[in-house]
Amino acid sequence: ATETASKYEDKFNFLIFPCISPWAFETVNRWNPNAIDPNRHFIKNSPAEECAQAMAYIESLNKTFLVHFDLHETTDSDESEFSPAKASRDGGEYVPDVIPDGFYLVAPSEDPQPEWHAAMIESVRKVTHIAPPDSKGDIIGIPISQEGVVPINGRSIGLCAGLYDIKFATTTEVYPDSPKVNDENCNQAQVACIAGGLDWIIANYKQ
């Protein structure tokens, strides 16, 4: 942010939350200390303290936002620890899955903005590989809507990107445990996504 955001400060005001769930980040898993997944609890009266505090701060600003980037990474611990533990907690059966190898985006299915998402995918492609779909044409069990993009109604499952009526909203996913990347490459992919998205808005969006 300190290196790239300054290039856009004449056109955008930035609000940045460096890390929504510090404990989960430090322990490399989805849950907070109360076994709540913040990425499913951006909802009214959220039981996740991280989400509640972030939402309260945003609402206190009384501002309208045009763009939302929710930056994510999925590590091998999602399958080795989180998913089995979640199934055990909920009394269900753990069904093994495969973490997509590469970068992809989650677009709001209710307003997917395909041209905007395509621009971000092309920008990211310059620095890292895009996650391919599986043999069924799916990523994370959902049919892709375009290359590297999965459509999901984020509001229905409590995603941060579905919190407000924002015209341009997306969730990024990088896979740092891929043998094809390193941490720096993953960071560059996130930056490339944001830059590509903002460049497209500057060039194409008219209020």
CSV table of C-alpha atoms in Angstrom, one decimal:
chain,number,residue,atom,x,y,z
A,1,ALA,CA,0.0,0.0,0.0
A,2,THR,CA,2.8,2.4,0.9
A,3,GLU,CA,4.4,1.9,-2.5
A,4,THR,CA,1.4,1.7,-4.9
A,5,ALA,CA,-1.5,3.5,-3.3
A,6,SER,CA,0.2,6.9,-3.8
A,7,LYS,CA,-0.2,6.5,-7.5
A,8,TYR,CA,-3.9,6.6,-7.1
A,9,GLU,CA,-4.4,9.1,-4.3
A,10,ASP,CA,-5.4,11.9,-6.7
A,11,LYS,CA,-8.4,9.8,-7.8
A,12,PHE,CA,-9.4,7.6,-4.8
A,13,ASN,CA,-9.6,7.9,-1.1
A,14,PHE,CA,-8.4,4.7,0.6
A,15,LEU,CA,-9.7,3.0,3.7
A,16,ILE,CA,-7.4,0.1,4.5
A,17,PHE,CA,-7.8,-2.6,7.2
A,18,PRO,CA,-4.4,-4.3,7.2
A,19,CYS,CA,-5.7,-7.5,8.9
A,20,ILE,CA,-9.2,-8.2,9.9
A,21,SER,CA,-8.4,-11.3,12.1
A,22,PRO,CA,-4.8,-11.0,13.5
A,23,TRP,CA,-5.0,-14.1,15.6
A,24,ALA,CA,-6.1,-16.2,12.7
A,25,PHE,CA,-3.4,-14.7,10.6
A,26,GLU,CA,-0.7,-15.5,13.1
A,27,THR,CA,-1.9,-19.1,13.6
A,28,VAL,CA,-2.5,-19.7,9.9
A,29,ASN,CA,-6.2,-20.7,10.0
A,30,ARG,CA,-9.6,-19.3,9.4
A,31,TRP,CA,-11.0,-19.2,13.0
A,32,ASN,CA,-10.6,-16.6,15.7
A,33,PRO,CA,-9.9,-17.8,19.3
A,34,ASN,CA,-13.7,-18.4,19.7
A,35,ALA,CA,-13.8,-20.9,16.8
A,36,ILE,CA,-15.7,-18.4,14.7
A,37,ASP,CA,-14.8,-17.9,11.0
A,38,PRO,CA,-14.8,-14.1,10.5
A,39,ASN,CA,-15.1,-14.5,6.8
A,40,ARG,CA,-18.6,-15.9,7.3
A,41,HIS,CA,-19.8,-13.4,9.9
A,42,PHE,CA,-20.0,-10.0,8.3
A,43,ILE,CA,-23.6,-9.8,9.4
A,44,LYS,CA,-25.8,-7.7,11.7
A,45,ASN,CA,-25.0,-8.4,15.4
A,46,SER,CA,-22.0,-10.4,14.4
A,47,PRO,CA,-20.6,-12.8,17.0
A,48,ALA,CA,-17.1,-12.3,15.5
A,49,GLU,CA,-15.6,-9.3,17.4
A,50,GLU,CA,-13.3,-8.6,14.5
A,51,CYS,CA,-16.2,-8.2,12.1
A,52,ALA,CA,-18.3,-6.2,14.5
A,53,GLN,CA,-15.5,-3.7,15.1
A,54,ALA,CA,-14.8,-3.3,11.4
A,55,MET,CA,-18.4,-2.8,10.5
A,56,ALA,CA,-18.9,-0.3,13.4
A,57,TYR,CA,-16.0,1.8,12.2
A,58,ILE,CA,-17.1,1.8,8.6
A,59,GLU,CA,-20.6,2.9,9.6
A,60,SER,CA,-19.2,5.6,11.8
A,61,LEU,CA,-17.6,7.2,8.7
A,62,ASN,CA,-21.0,7.7,7.1
A,63,LYS,CA,-19.4,7.4,3.6
A,64,THR,CA,-20.4,5.8,0.3
A,65,PHE,CA,-17.9,3.4,-1.2
A,66,LEU,CA,-17.3,2.7,-4.9
A,67,VAL,CA,-14.8,-0.1,-4.7
A,68,HIS,CA,-14.1,-3.0,-2.3
A,69,PHE,CA,-11.1,-5.4,-2.4
A,70,ASP,CA,-11.2,-8.2,0.1
A,71,LEU,CA,-7.7,-9.8,0.0
A,72,HIS,CA,-7.4,-13.4,1.0
A,73,GLU,CA,-5.1,-16.4,0.9
A,74,THR,CA,-5.8,-20.0,1.4
A,75,THR,CA,-3.1,-22.3,2.8
A,76,ASP,CA,-2.8,-26.1,3.1
A,77,SER,CA,-4.0,-25.7,6.7
A,78,ASP,CA,-7.5,-25.1,5.3
A,79,GLU,CA,-7.7,-28.8,4.5
A,80,SER,CA,-5.3,-30.2,7.0
A,81,GLU,CA,-6.8,-28.4,10.1
A,82,PHE,CA,-9.7,-26.1,9.6
A,83,SER,CA,-12.1,-28.2,7.4
A,84,PRO,CA,-11.8,-31.4,9.6
A,85,ALA,CA,-12.1,-29.4,12.8
A,86,LYS,CA,-15.2,-27.6,11.5
A,87,ALA,CA,-16.8,-30.9,10.5
A,88,SER,CA,-16.1,-32.3,13.9
A,89,ARG,CA,-17.5,-29.2,15.7
A,90,ASP,CA,-20.7,-29.3,13.6
A,91,GLY,CA,-21.2,-33.0,13.9
A,92,GLY,CA,-20.7,-33.5,10.2
A,93,GLU,CA,-18.5,-35.6,7.9
A,94,TYR,CA,-15.3,-34.2,6.6
A,95,VAL,CA,-15.2,-34.5,2.8
A,96,PRO,CA,-11.6,-33.8,1.5
A,97,ASP,CA,-11.3,-31.2,-1.1
A,98,VAL,CA,-8.5,-29.7,-3.2
A,99,ILE,CA,-7.3,-26.1,-2.8
A,100,PRO,CA,-7.1,-24.4,-6.2
A,101,ASP,CA,-3.5,-23.9,-7.3
A,102,GLY,CA,-3.3,-20.3,-8.4
A,103,PHE,CA,-5.0,-16.9,-8.2
A,104,TYR,CA,-8.7,-16.5,-8.5
A,105,LEU,CA,-11.5,-14.0,-7.7
A,106,VAL,CA,-14.9,-14.3,-6.1
A,107,ALA,CA,-17.4,-12.0,-7.8
A,108,PRO,CA,-20.8,-11.0,-6.3
A,109,SER,CA,-23.2,-13.2,-8.3
A,110,GLU,CA,-25.9,-10.5,-8.0
A,111,ASP,CA,-23.7,-7.9,-9.8
A,112,PRO,CA,-20.6,-9.7,-11.2
A,113,GLN,CA,-19.0,-6.8,-13.2
A,114,PRO,CA,-17.4,-9.3,-15.7
A,115,GLU,CA,-15.3,-6.7,-17.6
A,116,TRP,CA,-13.9,-5.4,-14.4
A,117,HIS,CA,-13.0,-8.8,-13.2
A,118,ALA,CA,-11.5,-9.7,-16.5
A,119,ALA,CA,-9.2,-6.7,-16.3
A,120,MET,CA,-8.0,-7.8,-12.9
A,121,ILE,CA,-7.3,-11.3,-14.0
A,122,GLU,CA,-5.3,-10.0,-16.9
A,123,SER,CA,-3.3,-7.7,-14.6
A,124,VAL,CA,-2.6,-10.6,-12.2
A,125,ARG,CA,-1.6,-12.9,-15.1
A,126,LYS,CA,1.5,-10.8,-15.6
A,127,VAL,CA,2.9,-11.7,-12.2
A,128,THR,CA,1.5,-15.2,-11.4
A,129,HIS,CA,-0.6,-18.0,-12.7
A,130,ILE,CA,-4.4,-18.1,-12.7
A,131,ALA,CA,-6.1,-21.0,-11.0
A,132,PRO,CA,-7.6,-23.5,-13.6
A,133,PRO,CA,-11.0,-25.0,-13.1
A,134,ASP,CA,-11.3,-28.7,-12.3
A,135,SER,CA,-12.6,-31.3,-14.8
A,136,LYS,CA,-16.1,-30.2,-14.1
A,137,GLY,CA,-15.4,-26.5,-14.8
A,138,ASP,CA,-15.5,-25.7,-11.1
A,139,ILE,CA,-13.3,-23.8,-8.7
A,140,ILE,CA,-14.1,-24.6,-5.0
A,141,GLY,CA,-17.0,-26.6,-6.2
A,142,ILE,CA,-18.7,-23.8,-8.1
A,143,PRO,CA,-18.9,-23.4,-11.9
A,144,ILE,CA,-16.7,-20.4,-12.9
A,145,SER,CA,-18.4,-17.5,-14.7
A,146,GLN,CA,-15.3,-16.6,-16.6
A,147,GLU,CA,-11.6,-17.4,-16.4
A,148,GLY,CA,-10.4,-17.3,-12.8
A,149,VAL,CA,-13.7,-16.0,-11.4
A,150,VAL,CA,-16.2,-17.7,-9.2
A,151,PRO,CA,-19.7,-16.1,-8.7
A,152,ILE,CA,-21.0,-16.2,-5.1
A,153,ASN,CA,-23.8,-14.3,-3.3
A,154,GLY,CA,-21.5,-13.0,-0.6
A,155,ARG,CA,-24.2,-11.4,1.4
A,156,SER,CA,-26.0,-14.7,1.9
A,157,ILE,CA,-23.0,-16.3,3.5
A,158,GLY,CA,-21.6,-13.3,5.4
A,159,LEU,CA,-18.6,-12.4,3.2
A,160,CYS,CA,-17.0,-9.0,3.8
A,161,ALA,CA,-17.4,-8.1,0.1
A,162,GLY,CA,-21.2,-8.6,0.3
A,163,LEU,CA,-21.6,-6.3,3.3
A,164,TYR,CA,-22.6,-3.2,1.5
A,165,ASP,CA,-24.1,-2.2,-1.9
A,166,ILE,CA,-20.8,-1.4,-3.5
A,167,LYS,CA,-20.7,-1.3,-7.3
A,168,PHE,CA,-17.2,-2.8,-7.7
A,169,ALA,CA,-16.6,-5.6,-5.1
A,170,THR,CA,-14.4,-8.6,-5.2
A,171,THR,CA,-12.6,-11.1,-3.1
A,172,THR,CA,-9.1,-12.3,-4.0
A,173,GLU,CA,-7.6,-15.7,-3.3
A,174,VAL,CA,-3.9,-16.6,-3.5
A,175,TYR,CA,-2.4,-20.0,-2.7
A,176,PRO,CA,1.0,-19.4,-1.0
A,177,ASP,CA,1.7,-23.1,-0.6
A,178,SER,CA,1.8,-23.7,-4.3
A,179,PRO,CA,5.2,-24.9,-5.5
A,180,LYS,CA,4.9,-22.3,-8.3
A,181,VAL,CA,5.0,-19.2,-6.1
A,182,ASN,CA,6.6,-17.6,-3.0
A,183,ASP,CA,5.3,-15.1,-0.5
A,184,GLU,CA,6.6,-12.1,-2.5
A,185,ASN,CA,4.9,-13.4,-5.7
A,186,CYS,CA,1.6,-13.7,-3.8
A,187,ASN,CA,1.9,-10.2,-2.5
A,188,GLN,CA,2.6,-8.9,-6.0
A,189,ALA,CA,-0.5,-10.7,-7.3
A,190,GLN,CA,-2.6,-8.9,-4.7
A,191,VAL,CA,-1.1,-5.5,-5.7
A,192,ALA,CA,-1.6,-6.3,-9.4
A,193,CYS,CA,-5.2,-7.1,-8.9
A,194,ILE,CA,-5.9,-3.8,-7.1
A,195,ALA,CA,-4.0,-1.8,-9.6
A,196,GLY,CA,-5.7,-3.5,-12.5
A,197,GLY,CA,-9.1,-2.9,-11.0
A,198,LEU,CA,-8.5,0.7,-10.3
A,199,ASP,CA,-6.9,1.3,-13.7
A,200,TRP,CA,-10.0,-0.2,-15.3
A,201,ILE,CA,-12.4,2.1,-13.3
A,202,ILE,CA,-10.4,5.2,-14.1
A,203,ALA,CA,-10.5,4.3,-17.8
A,204,ASN,CA,-14.1,3.1,-18.1
A,205,TYR,CA,-16.3,4.1,-15.2
A,206,LYS,CA,-18.4,7.3,-15.6
A,207,GLN,CA,-20.6,8.4,-12.7
